Structures are given as C-alpha cells and as structure tokens.
C-alpha cells in the first residue's frame, strides 16, 4: 500500500468529503496560513498511484464538514455558511449564491447541508430548525420548499436511494421525512442531542452520534439494535464542551468503578480497567427539556458521597434560578444485592436553610457495629449528622445531631479522621473539631495570616496525626497531637485528594499543575507533568491498582498501590502512571499520562497482526530466525502505522488496498527462500561447520518439544474474549466513521 502525503500551504484541515460513486475523488476543507479563510482542495487519486491536487479558493466556505456536500454527478459543489447557500460548478468554477430574505432582511442562518444521491436536490438545515429543499435543475433559479419540526438542527442525511431524509437536532429525536409528501416519522428519547446522522448503503440501518459520547444503531422501524457508549460527556447548552459543576471523582469498591457526573441529573459508573460505562443512575428523576434560545435552569446534581463499603450513596441536588426559593434535596440510596443497583431509601427536602456545601460519610473505624453516619455542611453555618435507623426490614436516615461553631460564618468544607472519631469543619479562617458520633465540640484552629480556609484533609496511614489545610495562598500542615503548624507551602490550591492506601496527598494548583505532597516530610515529593488536555482540572482522585507494583524510584512509591486520575473541564478522564518503557540512556522512571477516553482497541485481530504465529525457518538458526522475525515485524508495524495514521476518508477504495495489504502481511515461499539464501551466504565460513549446523537442525526438527511450544504462537483458546471496546470521543467522530461502522455491522 502506498500512502501519499499531501503538503500544501494550509494551517489546519477542517473536513474531508468523498464522492459516493467516485471513491477516488474527494475534497478537503482547510485554512490557509495567510488568512483565516476556509478553502477546498480537490484531490484525484489516479489508478497509477499518482495524486493530483487542485486548489479551489471558494467564497463563504464553512469550516464544518456538515456544511459541505457534492451533488450526485460530481458536477457541483454545495456548501452553506451563515445566511448563504452556494452552488459551484466544478468545470467553470462559477458560483451561484442564494439566501433567504424578506424585505431585504436575512431570515435564516444555515448550519448543515445534504445532497440527494440521484436527483438535483439539496437539503439545508437552519439554526431555527427549518429544513429547505432546493431543486436546482435550473442552477440560476432553484426552487425551494420548507419543512419544520426541530428547534435546532445539527445534521441532515438522505438515504441511499433518496426516498427519505433523516434529520437530527438538539432534542435528541431522529426525524424521517418523505421529501415528496413532507410526511414525517419521529423516534424520540434517543438520549442527548444528535450531532451526526447517517444511513447505510442498503437502507437497513441508521446511525446517530450524540454529544453525550455514544453512537446508536437503529433499523428502519426505529428500533435500537446496538449502543456504543463510553465515558459520558456533558452536553447541556452551557456545558457543550465544558463542565461547570462537578460532583468530583469517587471510587466504588463494589464494582471498582469511578463515580462522576453523567447525563444531566445522573451519576455515571465508569470502569477504568475495562474502559466501559457500567450504567447511569438517575438522581433527579425529571424529564430533560431541550435547551432553547432562553437559558433554562435545570435541577443539577451538586454533591455526591459514597460509603467506604459501597453500600450507601448520598446525593445533593438543587435548583436556584435567583428568582424563586432555592430547591434542594438530600437523597440516600441503598444498594440492592438482588437487583444489583442502587435504590432510593430516604429523601429529605430542604435539609438546611441554605444550600449544602459538603457531604461526607464517616469512615469505617475500629468498631464495626456502628451504624453508618453522614455529615452535611451548609452555608447557613450549621452541620448535621445523619444516622441510619430501623431494623433490617425497614431502614431510614434521620438527623441525629445539629451543631455550629459561629452562626455568622458558613460551613464550607469538612472531613473526618481515618478512624472516624474526629470531625473537622471549616468556618472562614477557623477550623472547628468535634468528636463523633456524639458531636461533642473539642477545639479549633485559626489561620495565622487571617486568610479563609478553602479545603481540609486528614492524613492517612502513618500520617494520621497530621492535618492538611489549604487557603488562598498557602498550604499548612498541622500536628493534631500538639495543634501547632509544622510546615507551610506557598501554593495556591484548588483541589486536595488523599490517598486512602498511603499517606500522600495530591495537590492541584490554580495554574493547573499537579503535585504529590508527603505530609510527613512537609514537602512536595513529585511534580507531575501537565495532563494532555489544557483544560482546567475539575476533580482528582486516587484509583487502586488491580495488582500491586514495585516502583523503580523511591519518589514514586505512592504509585505501587494506586494511580492518580484527573477529570478536566472538557469531560475527559486522564490517568497518571509510571513510565516503565524509558528511552535508551534514560534510567529514571517518570510519571506519564494516559487518556482514559481515547485509545486503540486491543482485539484478537490486532494481536494477530502485531504478533503473528511464526515457525522456525528450515535453514536458519535461532539468531538468524530472530533477525528475520524482527525485520518482518518492523515491516508489518510500519505498514500498520501508516494505515492507522491515515484517516479513513483520505484512503482510496478498499478494493484497491486489499492486494497490497495481504501481500505485505503474508510471507511468501520465495521471500523466505531468498532470505534464507542471503543469510546463509553471509555466515558461511567453512563447509564443515555448515554441514554440522545443518545436521543439528534436522535432529532438532525431529525432536520438537510439544509440551513447550513456541512462545510467539497465539493460544486462541486462552485468549481473553472480554477485551475492552474502543474508547470514543465523539467530538472527533465524522459521518465517514458512521458509514464505516454501518458497513461493518452489515458484514457481521
């Protein structure tokens, strides 16, 4: 296979479109270096392998792929941008520009376009939800008709024969139109807003890509056949590509999953080891209203806490529009062993006079017979202790204690000691301590510089006698035995996270830098590299390892039992781990980031291509055999890297690549014979040694050890069939990817 690299005077590639009937002809949209305007490149892949590129400097070209299309004969280029719909004749490069106006005022702003597969018809979608069908038999004077159902349209697609038009928008509803009669069919409740929609070539399957990071396959009767879901991303209008409020990251010991924000009003359980989204738990239990031009105020999930044994879940939800009274509820969820899911046990409406600022479960201490306990802090200056009451048949949560330190200060944060005997609550520049479960006041600490505390965290394991606090400009470490400060770090901290399996504490600064603090030493031991994303860090946690490791560096000993996980503002989950594969000459291990929501899948096909079954050559010894295998592996790996690095929509038709691909993957007899002869010629020193070597090879071939086969062979029976699916990030999903997914579904 030959991969052609096209080098032009461009800064960034925006989209690529391939003609449906001419796979060797495709167009690439990009931006030039001199001006931030989009242009188009007409690329022709010839049969002899040459590539011809033609620059098409067009006016009013959008940088979005859904705003560009090619007509059924390949004679016209169709694209929309803002209020303009443009038709370009390829032969003469003549443009026809149209817009929707009324009394000289522009009416609609176009956001997407689709071309009919067999007729001179184009469908354009507008920002206000209208769909216009343009019949451009007469290019200079096209006729248009209007359909309207959506609030806002994201994508349009004609079926393979053009009998139906598919549309998707922010409502999460797939609409199928009859262009001739304007009759429509709806498929509601598909999930989040639809970003892409596509149809298979045989008109049997539809694919929809959603902003919540999932792809759904439906048949013609609108029945969902398969859902490909991964880490759920936020998709509200204000949160389109960023998270405003997060409940943090929490570890579930029962399922080994990570708890964080999911769909609006949901908590998602994501398994990092298998990279699968287990389920979304509906906390708010309200219907989702699609956003409109006016900003809607939703009931948001603000706080989440999980017990140490994973049996109980506490959530806080609130709705505050600034006009009506604050609505907030505290809910307790119990895990049902039979149904293997959380069920609502107790709901408390308005647990405090003002909003709840923090919720914590009491750790499991030495007395295992103590009932579970939850502490909630509020902006009204009070905290409440909630205990589980009742027998085994019927249990409910009740408020057992209510206390405060100063009524004129808000209780902003709290934490409990590792043994669950001491509670620390922040009141401005004071930290008050209570003995639990009786909630008896003990003492308080004051910030030396009169700065308000923002976070508090008790030490773990051998640092359990220490307390770490963060203010606006410093981090203090206190000795709880003497109630005196022992260390101070001039750092501006936004997040603190204690390692439950060690004594280290993770820090996140306002400059988005991550570090690991050793409270016993009173200093930062490791400064981690910046995560791959430049977005602000919203949450951080330690995630336990499945198997304990032994780090090669003393400074990375905290990675032996747990690794650090970070959630950024774009909703991507990252993990930091020790980099064991160093470059040559680099003996020191270093932390390395890996993005949990994007990776190449590990499947039997990929393993077979990268590690094929090999047998020892008839005329090669062990050293020569290793050299031949390494050379073949390098050639295969280079070919695979070129194929995988090239986008699918930039490759020629698959039928033109099969011969090259199979020829490169297979080792022919002639190639093995030539390799054997060339290697034998270079290592022949005398005829006697060669004869003895050949004789020993024949004896070894007859005495093959069947109980110890070649380690390079693949044992299909022992292969793990529950490999993790490919992680998705639908911000990079294109319509061409959906088409390849539909084709693969048809083959299977």
XYZ file of C-alpha atoms in Angstrom:
748
model
C 0.000 0.000 0.000
C 1.277 3.436 -0.899
C 0.410 6.315 1.392
C 0.684 9.730 -0.217
C 1.429 12.742 1.935
C -0.100 15.915 0.510
C 1.778 19.070 1.509
C 0.076 22.365 0.754
C 0.019 25.875 2.121
C -2.554 25.105 4.788
C -2.707 25.527 8.522
C -5.414 23.117 9.587
C -7.606 20.522 7.891
C -11.271 21.042 8.779
C -13.129 18.281 6.905
C -12.915 15.808 4.028
C -15.680 14.576 1.701
C -15.543 11.659 -0.708
C -17.891 11.335 -3.688
C -20.259 8.358 -3.133
C -19.936 6.998 -6.682
C -16.357 8.145 -7.336
C -14.250 6.990 -4.360
C -11.037 8.268 -5.955
C -12.340 11.864 -5.881
C -12.599 13.697 -2.604
C -12.429 17.234 -1.291
C -10.576 18.558 1.718
C -11.536 21.733 3.546
C -8.731 23.641 5.239
C -7.490 27.041 6.348
C -4.621 28.913 4.761
C -1.681 30.341 6.657
C -2.079 33.886 5.378
C -5.749 34.398 6.091
C -8.201 32.588 8.332
C -10.491 31.635 5.466
C -11.523 28.133 4.506
C -10.615 26.766 1.092
C -11.192 23.449 -0.642
C -8.692 21.032 -2.171
C -9.859 18.770 -4.979
C -7.815 15.569 -4.714
C -7.867 12.969 -7.516
C -6.394 9.534 -6.771
C -5.399 8.040 -10.107
C -5.080 4.340 -10.932
C -1.307 4.516 -11.352
C -0.968 5.736 -7.782
C -0.392 9.399 -8.549
C -2.315 12.081 -6.722
C -3.367 15.351 -8.290
C -4.357 18.267 -6.074
C -6.273 21.314 -7.244
C -6.821 24.374 -5.067
C -10.348 25.732 -5.075
C -10.414 29.131 -3.393
C -14.109 29.465 -2.783
C -16.076 32.165 -1.058
C -18.252 31.602 2.000
C -16.861 28.121 2.774
C -17.563 26.967 6.318
C -15.040 25.079 8.409
C -17.611 22.447 9.408
C -17.923 19.210 7.470
C -21.734 19.176 7.667
C -21.821 22.408 5.656
C -20.245 20.875 2.526
C -21.659 18.356 0.012
C -21.169 17.062 -3.542
C -24.052 16.507 -5.955
C -24.907 13.056 -7.336
C -22.992 13.522 -10.614
C -19.995 15.267 -9.133
C -20.585 18.359 -11.253
C -21.478 20.806 -8.485
C -20.119 21.608 -5.040
C -22.755 22.591 -2.494
C -21.998 24.380 0.752
C -23.566 26.769 3.230
C -22.179 29.358 5.607
C -24.134 31.793 7.749
C -27.064 33.006 5.619
C -25.612 31.947 2.238
C -26.249 28.797 0.165
C -23.720 28.447 -2.649
C -23.590 26.181 -5.706
C -20.246 25.938 -7.535
C -19.838 24.399 -10.967
C -16.600 22.396 -10.963
C -15.840 22.728 -14.672
C -16.049 26.518 -14.868
C -15.632 27.320 -11.147
C -18.731 29.513 -11.450
C -20.602 30.280 -8.232
C -24.343 30.740 -7.636
C -25.125 32.339 -4.301
C -28.551 32.323 -2.612
C -30.003 33.374 0.737
C -33.384 33.514 2.463
C -34.512 37.127 2.692
C -37.730 39.026 3.366
C -37.967 42.735 2.539
C -34.201 42.861 2.269
C -33.607 41.209 5.679
C -31.867 37.881 6.041
C -34.101 35.307 7.659
C -32.259 32.066 8.408
C -28.689 31.039 9.178
C -27.745 27.692 7.600
C -25.912 25.092 9.698
C -25.864 21.901 7.565
C -26.485 20.567 4.063
C -27.096 17.190 2.371
C -27.186 16.269 -1.325
C -29.681 13.863 -2.898
C -27.974 10.675 -4.172
C -29.793 10.562 -7.545
C -31.501 13.929 -8.155
C -30.541 17.573 -8.353
C -31.913 18.223 -4.869
C -30.163 19.617 -1.795
C -31.475 19.859 1.756
C -30.274 22.651 4.027
C -30.889 22.934 7.756
C -31.232 26.247 9.555
C -30.407 27.334 13.055
C -34.084 27.944 13.813
C -34.994 24.319 12.954
C -36.289 24.806 9.405
C -35.345 22.475 6.549
C -35.305 23.781 2.969
C -35.282 21.520 -0.077
C -33.616 23.171 -3.072
C -34.418 21.838 -6.557
C -31.555 23.181 -8.666
C -32.367 21.728 -12.107
C -32.069 25.323 -13.135
C -28.949 26.336 -11.258
C -29.531 30.046 -11.600
C -33.098 29.879 -10.222
C -33.577 26.971 -7.813
C -36.970 26.279 -6.262
C -37.203 25.655 -2.518
C -39.766 24.174 -0.144
C -39.763 24.258 3.656
C -40.189 21.609 6.403
C -40.226 22.484 10.093
C -40.274 20.463 13.305
C -36.932 20.867 15.106
C -35.911 23.592 17.491
C -32.390 23.491 16.109
C -30.900 21.139 13.501
C -27.440 19.593 13.706
C -27.211 17.296 10.673
C -29.111 16.029 7.613
C -28.733 12.869 5.557
C -30.534 11.285 2.606
C -30.949 7.525 2.498
C -29.066 5.562 -0.156
C -31.889 5.753 -2.702
C -33.095 9.201 -1.663
C -36.571 8.116 -0.618
C -36.199 9.508 2.900
C -34.438 12.423 4.558
C -33.057 11.950 8.081
C -32.618 14.892 10.425
C -31.345 15.202 13.971
C -31.097 18.079 16.377
C -30.700 19.228 19.911
C -33.908 17.494 21.062
C -32.349 14.026 20.733
C -35.109 12.974 18.303
C -34.484 11.314 14.939
C -36.937 12.508 12.279
C -37.501 10.690 8.979
C -39.080 12.814 6.238
C -40.724 11.933 2.934
C -39.411 14.705 0.636
C -42.280 14.362 -1.829
C -45.135 14.484 0.713
C -43.471 16.223 3.703
C -44.696 13.383 5.922
C -42.542 12.774 8.983
C -41.887 9.946 11.463
C -40.352 10.561 14.877
C -38.097 8.451 17.079
C -37.913 10.283 20.431
C -35.895 9.661 23.597
C -32.651 8.588 21.969
C -30.595 10.357 24.607
C -28.550 13.516 24.262
C -28.563 15.974 21.365
C -27.806 14.368 18.000
C -24.601 15.603 16.392
C -24.363 13.328 13.326
C -26.801 11.100 11.467
C -26.110 8.659 8.640
C -27.764 5.845 6.686
C -26.332 2.538 5.490
C -25.926 1.787 1.803
C -28.726 -0.810 1.788
C -31.212 1.386 3.723
C -31.479 -1.096 6.607
C -29.636 0.748 9.374
C -29.390 4.292 10.667
C -26.559 5.610 12.836
C -26.794 8.568 15.191
C -23.895 10.135 17.044
C -24.735 12.037 20.222
C -22.979 14.739 22.184
C -23.019 12.531 25.270
C -20.274 10.409 23.634
C -22.275 7.489 22.271
C -23.346 6.032 18.915
C -26.665 4.250 18.379
C -27.613 1.921 15.521
C -31.299 1.701 14.577
C -33.200 -0.304 11.997
C -35.840 1.078 9.644
C -38.564 0.547 12.260
C -36.647 2.836 14.644
C -35.686 0.015 16.989
C -32.320 0.480 18.659
C -30.161 -2.502 17.714
C -26.900 -1.536 19.369
C -25.489 1.228 21.553
C -21.784 2.017 21.604
C -21.281 4.088 24.737
C -18.220 5.200 26.626
C -17.393 7.829 29.207
C -20.430 10.125 29.234
C -19.656 13.735 28.398
C -21.731 16.763 29.451
C -23.963 18.114 26.725
C -26.105 20.918 28.134
C -26.110 24.143 26.132
C -23.915 25.895 28.684
C -21.796 22.767 29.100
C -21.462 21.864 25.417
C -17.756 21.204 25.732
C -17.011 22.043 29.337
C -18.185 21.184 32.835
C -19.436 23.970 35.060
C -20.242 21.968 38.188
C -18.850 18.580 39.068
C -19.501 16.145 41.890
C -15.866 15.064 41.789
C -14.441 11.587 41.383
C -15.354 8.805 43.793
C -14.325 5.161 43.988
C -16.905 2.374 44.255
C -15.325 -0.672 45.948
C -18.180 -2.979 44.908
C -17.880 -2.564 41.144
C -14.430 -0.979 41.004
C -15.953 1.920 39.090
C -15.420 5.664 39.218
C -18.420 7.847 40.080
C -18.762 11.248 38.476
C -21.213 13.394 36.525
C -23.030 11.694 33.679
C -26.156 12.743 31.859
C -27.998 15.793 33.264
C -29.153 14.803 36.731
C -27.341 11.431 36.555
C -24.327 9.800 38.152
C -22.326 7.541 35.877
C -20.380 4.465 36.965
C -17.342 4.125 34.730
C -14.934 1.172 34.920
C -11.389 2.367 34.055
C -9.898 -1.131 33.911
C -12.203 -2.340 31.146
C -12.929 1.196 29.900
C -16.662 0.590 29.962
C -19.503 2.724 31.200
C -21.464 0.421 33.512
C -24.644 2.479 33.914
C -26.083 5.933 34.618
C -28.080 6.346 37.822
C -30.929 8.851 37.523
C -30.803 11.006 40.646
C -33.056 13.929 39.767
C -35.791 11.799 38.114
C -37.014 14.625 35.892
C -37.632 14.846 32.171
C -34.928 16.631 30.236
C -36.169 19.691 28.341
C -34.107 20.510 25.277
C -32.482 23.953 25.514
C -33.992 26.793 23.517
C -32.946 30.363 22.876
C -33.727 31.173 26.500
C -31.403 29.751 29.129
C -33.221 27.105 31.141
C -32.371 26.478 34.781
C -32.155 22.750 35.446
C -32.105 20.802 38.673
C -28.417 19.976 38.910
C -26.570 17.357 40.880
C -24.182 19.257 43.149
C -22.685 16.777 45.665
C -22.141 13.021 45.881
C -20.668 10.853 48.649
C -20.189 7.084 48.759
C -19.671 4.957 51.845
C -16.409 3.083 52.309
C -18.078 -0.295 51.723
C -20.044 0.932 48.712
C -23.416 0.064 50.256
C -24.810 3.597 50.595
C -24.835 6.629 48.333
C -25.716 10.194 49.398
C -26.574 12.843 46.797
C -27.492 16.517 46.936
C -29.430 18.173 44.111
C -30.505 21.794 43.828
C -32.164 24.300 41.531
C -31.556 28.011 42.013
C -32.779 30.434 39.354
C -32.165 33.502 41.504
C -35.864 34.432 41.482
C -37.795 31.735 43.314
C -36.953 29.938 46.531
C -33.952 27.610 46.484
C -34.919 23.998 45.838
C -32.520 21.409 47.229
C -32.923 17.812 48.318
C -30.772 15.288 50.116
C -31.231 11.674 49.000
C -29.883 8.414 50.400
C -29.575 5.409 48.093
C -29.073 1.824 49.207
C -27.513 -0.930 47.124
C -29.845 -3.828 46.316
C -27.917 -7.115 46.147
C -30.677 -8.861 44.211
C -31.167 -6.238 41.517
C -27.525 -5.126 41.641
C -28.444 -1.464 41.571
C -28.975 1.495 43.887
C -32.500 2.206 45.120
C -33.826 5.340 46.770
C -34.154 4.848 50.524
C -34.732 8.321 52.041
C -35.415 11.751 50.546
C -35.033 14.893 52.655
C -36.468 18.110 51.204
C -34.584 21.256 52.282
C -32.173 19.585 54.700
C -30.724 23.030 55.559
C -31.965 26.595 55.435
C -29.416 27.392 52.736
C -27.507 25.384 50.164
C -25.468 22.342 51.164
C -21.723 22.875 50.713
C -20.300 19.438 51.564
C -21.406 15.883 52.360
C -19.169 13.202 53.888
C -19.583 9.610 55.028
C -17.973 8.552 58.257
C -15.094 6.126 57.591
C -15.386 2.601 58.895
C -13.450 2.635 62.174
C -12.398 0.026 64.655
C -15.954 -0.535 65.921
C -17.632 -2.242 63.003
C -21.010 -2.386 64.744
C -21.530 1.386 64.460
C -24.334 2.432 62.155
C -23.411 4.419 59.028
C -23.205 8.166 59.517
C -23.263 11.122 57.109
C -22.315 14.748 57.826
C -23.650 17.639 55.731
C -22.388 21.221 55.915
C -24.380 24.246 54.837
C -23.945 27.905 54.033
C -26.276 28.696 56.962
C -23.369 27.927 59.346
C -24.622 24.590 60.664
C -23.754 20.971 60.043
C -25.961 17.968 60.595
C -25.157 14.357 61.381
C -27.463 11.795 59.766
C -27.663 8.217 61.053
C -29.315 5.091 59.746
C -32.163 3.953 61.996
C -34.522 0.994 61.949
C -34.321 -2.769 61.696
C -33.163 -4.956 58.809
C -36.610 -4.974 57.161
C -37.107 -1.205 57.082
C -34.345 1.349 57.439
C -34.322 5.087 57.017
C -31.983 8.024 57.591
C -32.742 10.547 60.354
C -30.998 13.677 61.606
C -29.248 12.713 64.852
C -27.293 15.910 65.663
C -27.178 19.558 64.634
C -24.351 21.896 65.657
C -22.490 25.041 64.656
C -19.345 26.961 65.620
C -20.225 30.526 64.613
C -23.646 31.352 63.241
C -22.335 34.303 61.233
C -19.959 32.122 59.170
C -20.738 29.498 56.580
C -19.537 25.927 56.969
C -17.744 25.479 53.637
C -15.939 22.135 53.944
C -15.443 19.212 56.289
C -13.509 15.979 56.649
C -13.278 13.058 59.065
C -10.281 11.311 60.519
C -9.277 7.914 59.239
C -10.742 6.120 62.269
C -13.946 8.196 62.154
C -13.529 9.644 65.655
C -12.869 13.302 64.783
C -14.689 15.771 62.537
C -13.134 18.991 61.193
C -15.348 21.769 59.779
C -14.141 24.969 58.104
C -15.617 28.319 59.228
C -13.788 31.048 57.360
C -10.273 31.229 58.850
C -11.194 28.788 61.637
C -11.326 25.002 61.734
C -13.534 23.557 64.484
C -13.251 19.970 65.735
C -15.987 17.714 67.076
C -15.831 14.207 68.474
C -18.164 11.866 66.609
C -20.612 10.186 66.705
C -21.821 12.236 69.712
C -20.757 15.540 68.032
C -19.042 16.969 71.126
C -17.077 20.153 70.483
C -13.346 19.834 71.251
C -11.265 22.753 69.982
C -10.485 24.928 66.973
C -7.550 26.185 64.882
C -7.018 29.609 63.315
C -5.196 30.515 60.113
C -2.054 32.505 61.006
C -2.479 35.129 58.242
C -6.233 35.518 58.667
C -6.908 34.006 55.246
C -10.016 31.875 54.894
C -9.527 28.149 54.607
C -10.853 26.559 51.439
C -10.187 22.845 51.969
C -9.246 20.476 54.752
C -7.921 16.921 54.601
C -6.867 14.460 57.308
C -3.728 12.393 56.845
C -3.920 8.658 56.234
C -1.949 5.632 57.492
C 1.308 6.829 59.102
C 0.290 10.488 58.627
C -2.993 10.133 60.501
C -1.786 12.525 63.183
C -1.458 15.329 60.621
C -3.977 17.708 59.089
C -3.524 19.448 55.729
C -5.375 22.688 55.049
C -5.436 24.949 52.006
C -6.131 28.663 51.903
C -6.000 31.240 49.119
C -2.196 31.484 49.102
C -0.708 28.701 51.244
C -0.915 25.075 52.327
C -0.461 24.350 56.033
C 0.334 21.057 57.740
C -0.806 20.787 61.366
C 0.122 18.331 64.091
C -3.099 17.208 65.781
C -1.236 15.997 68.869
C 0.021 19.495 69.697
C -2.357 21.544 67.466
C 0.561 23.507 66.046
C 1.647 24.079 62.424
C 4.657 22.032 61.348
C 5.077 23.116 57.702
C 3.885 25.744 55.259
C 3.947 25.736 51.439
C 3.267 28.908 49.471
C 0.924 27.368 46.940
C -2.495 28.401 45.685
C -4.501 25.157 45.724
C -7.818 24.336 44.077
C -8.101 20.614 44.894
C -6.860 18.250 47.594
C -7.167 14.450 47.407
C -5.880 11.988 49.997
C -4.603 8.555 49.068
C -6.683 6.052 51.102
C -3.992 3.360 50.702
C -0.994 5.538 51.539
C -0.115 8.792 53.279
C 0.453 11.000 50.223
C -1.911 13.797 49.186
C -2.427 15.079 45.639
C -2.478 18.835 45.019
C -3.815 20.833 42.083
C -2.764 24.467 41.812
C -4.628 27.310 40.169
C -2.133 27.128 37.300
C -3.330 23.585 36.576
C -0.157 21.978 37.942
C -0.330 18.668 39.774
C 1.945 17.589 42.604
C 2.130 14.927 45.293
C 2.662 16.070 48.870
C 4.251 13.981 51.619
C 2.791 15.359 54.889
C 5.376 13.530 56.994
C 8.215 15.278 55.177
C 6.296 18.510 54.792
C 7.259 18.978 51.165
C 6.257 18.123 47.619
C 7.982 14.915 46.538
C 6.848 14.729 42.893
C 5.672 17.363 40.443
C 3.635 15.667 37.752
C 3.711 16.693 34.100
C 0.761 18.591 32.742
C -2.109 16.404 31.522
C -2.666 16.103 27.758
C -5.597 18.491 27.901
C -5.053 22.170 28.601
C -8.470 22.491 30.234
C -8.737 23.227 33.915
C -8.718 20.277 36.303
C -12.148 19.797 37.864
C -11.553 16.725 40.065
C -8.747 14.421 41.156
C -8.676 11.072 42.965
C -6.533 8.013 43.669
C -7.659 4.806 41.996
C -6.452 1.437 43.367
C -4.473 -0.981 41.264
C -5.653 -4.446 40.443
C -2.207 -5.787 41.278
C 0.369 -4.093 43.449
C 3.520 -2.895 41.699
C 7.027 -2.150 42.870
C 8.244 1.168 41.590
C 11.834 1.549 40.478
C 12.013 5.030 42.005
C 11.581 5.791 45.726
C 9.825 9.047 44.884
C 7.131 7.120 43.007
C 6.371 4.679 45.781
C 2.845 6.097 46.024
C 2.166 4.508 42.610
C 2.621 0.991 43.973
C -0.970 0.588 45.137
C -2.842 3.400 43.388
C -2.630 5.709 40.419
C -3.852 9.257 40.061
C -6.912 10.069 37.948
C -7.935 13.549 36.791
C -11.145 14.904 35.261
C -10.683 18.049 33.186
C -13.173 20.728 32.221
C -13.876 19.152 28.832
C -15.105 15.965 30.486
C -12.055 13.830 29.624
C -10.698 11.385 32.186
C -6.918 11.026 32.411
C -4.695 8.731 34.470
C -1.076 9.195 35.522
C 1.121 6.142 35.807
C 4.793 5.361 35.983
C 6.515 5.248 32.611
C 8.320 1.902 32.641
C 9.380 1.998 28.985
C 12.193 4.545 29.024
C 14.240 5.721 26.104
C 17.763 4.467 25.656
C 20.084 6.003 28.217
C 17.195 7.051 30.488
C 17.389 5.002 33.649
C 14.994 7.085 35.745
C 11.305 6.305 35.803
C 8.943 9.201 35.324
C 5.178 9.699 35.585
C 3.339 9.523 32.264
C -0.226 10.479 31.372
C -2.686 8.271 29.540
C -6.101 9.433 28.372
C -8.778 7.015 29.538
C -11.333 8.132 26.969
C -9.205 7.616 23.841
C -7.117 4.601 22.944
C -6.572 1.944 20.320
C -8.611 -1.217 20.931
C -6.883 -4.444 21.883
C -8.608 -7.242 19.995
C -7.613 -10.653 18.584
C -7.246 -9.244 15.058
C -4.811 -6.553 16.166
C -2.867 -9.023 18.297
C -2.667 -11.451 15.393
C -1.342 -8.745 13.075
C 1.222 -7.469 15.527
C 2.224 -10.912 16.859
C 1.534 -13.473 14.108
C 2.161 -17.207 14.527
C 5.708 -17.946 13.401
C 7.656 -21.132 12.813
C 11.403 -21.533 12.718
C 12.844 -21.476 9.201
C 14.145 -24.669 7.661
C 17.633 -23.302 7.033
C 18.027 -20.717 9.827
C 19.430 -20.971 13.295
C 17.973 -19.216 16.334
C 19.891 -15.948 15.906
C 19.072 -15.633 12.215
C 15.461 -16.540 12.902
C 15.198 -13.702 15.417
C 16.675 -11.262 12.904
C 14.204 -12.374 10.215
C 11.258 -12.085 12.590
C 12.332 -8.661 13.789
C 12.692 -7.461 10.205
C 9.261 -8.827 9.266
C 7.746 -7.298 12.400
C 9.234 -3.906 11.564
C 7.810 -4.041 8.034
C 4.359 -5.081 9.270
C 4.368 -2.483 12.014
C 5.379 0.270 9.596
C 2.557 -0.698 7.247
C 0.000 -0.806 10.053
C 1.151 2.541 11.424
C 0.722 4.139 8.004
C -2.781 2.706 7.591
C -3.929 3.564 11.103
C -2.434 7.060 10.983
C -4.247 7.887 7.739
C -7.908 8.947 8.197
C -10.389 6.556 6.622
C -11.916 9.240 4.441
C -8.484 10.019 2.960
C -7.777 6.444 1.855
C -8.706 5.153 -1.609
C -11.292 2.429 -2.160
C -10.660 -0.677 -0.068
C -10.673 -2.918 -3.113
C -7.516 -1.177 -4.303
C -5.765 -1.759 -0.961
C -6.539 -5.420 -0.310
C -3.820 -6.791 -2.578
C -1.146 -4.531 -1.117
C -2.244 -5.216 2.447
C -2.458 -9.009 2.119
C 0.818 -9.173 0.239
C 2.572 -7.269 2.998
C 1.027 -9.383 5.752
C 1.854 -12.769 4.195
C 5.357 -14.182 3.923
C 5.646 -15.935 0.553
C 7.797 -19.001 -0.046
C 10.008 -17.131 -2.482
C 10.663 -14.407 0.061
C 11.566 -16.976 2.715
C 13.863 -18.769 0.270
C 15.629 -15.576 -0.754
C 16.067 -14.572 2.874
C 17.463 -17.991 3.735
C 19.986 -17.902 0.886
C 21.139 -14.379 1.656
C 21.640 -15.118 5.334
C 23.393 -18.422 4.700
C 25.832 -16.763 2.285
C 26.833 -14.089 4.770
C 27.518 -16.508 7.607
C 29.252 -19.345 5.687
C 32.829 -19.602 6.880
C 33.702 -23.162 6.007
C 31.844 -26.162 4.595
C 32.388 -28.381 7.624
C 30.720 -26.031 10.070
C 27.776 -25.527 7.703
C 27.269 -29.267 7.322
C 27.378 -29.849 11.067
C 24.920 -26.999 11.603
C 22.507 -28.447 9.023
C 22.743 -31.886 10.640
C 21.918 -30.462 14.071
C 18.932 -28.636 12.610
C 17.487 -31.842 11.175
C 17.811 -33.539 14.562
C 16.161 -30.614 16.315
C 13.307 -30.647 13.799
C 12.565 -34.277 14.610
C 12.653 -33.711 18.385
C 10.112 -30.950 18.828
C 9.025 -30.354 22.409
C 5.217 -30.356 22.226
C 4.810 -29.503 25.887
C 6.716 -26.236 25.451
C 5.590 -24.720 22.169
C 6.901 -21.516 20.703
C 6.053 -18.599 22.985
C 5.291 -16.406 19.993
C 2.339 -18.552 18.967
C -1.125 -17.343 19.905
C -3.298 -19.612 22.004
C -6.801 -18.846 20.743
C -8.467 -20.853 23.481
C -6.698 -18.860 26.176
C -7.318 -15.512 24.549
C -9.361 -13.062 26.587
C -12.628 -12.550 24.724
C -13.782 -9.774 27.062
C -11.364 -7.182 25.779
C -12.355 -3.593 26.257
C -14.107 -1.872 23.337
C -12.504 1.132 21.693
C -12.987 4.241 23.739
C -14.786 7.021 21.963
C -14.631 10.749 21.834
C -17.415 11.829 19.554
C -16.010 15.296 19.132
C -13.733 13.636 16.557
C -16.378 11.351 15.020
C -17.241 12.132 11.401
C -20.004 10.969 9.098
C -17.463 8.824 7.260
C -16.789 6.988 10.535
C -20.503 6.311 10.924
C -20.639 4.978 7.364
C -17.752 2.577 8.028
C -19.477 1.487 11.245
C -22.675 0.717 9.354
C -20.751 -1.232 6.699
C -19.069 -3.297 9.402
C -22.438 -4.004 11.021
C -23.777 -5.301 7.702
C -20.804 -7.632 7.271
C -21.221 -9.042 10.766
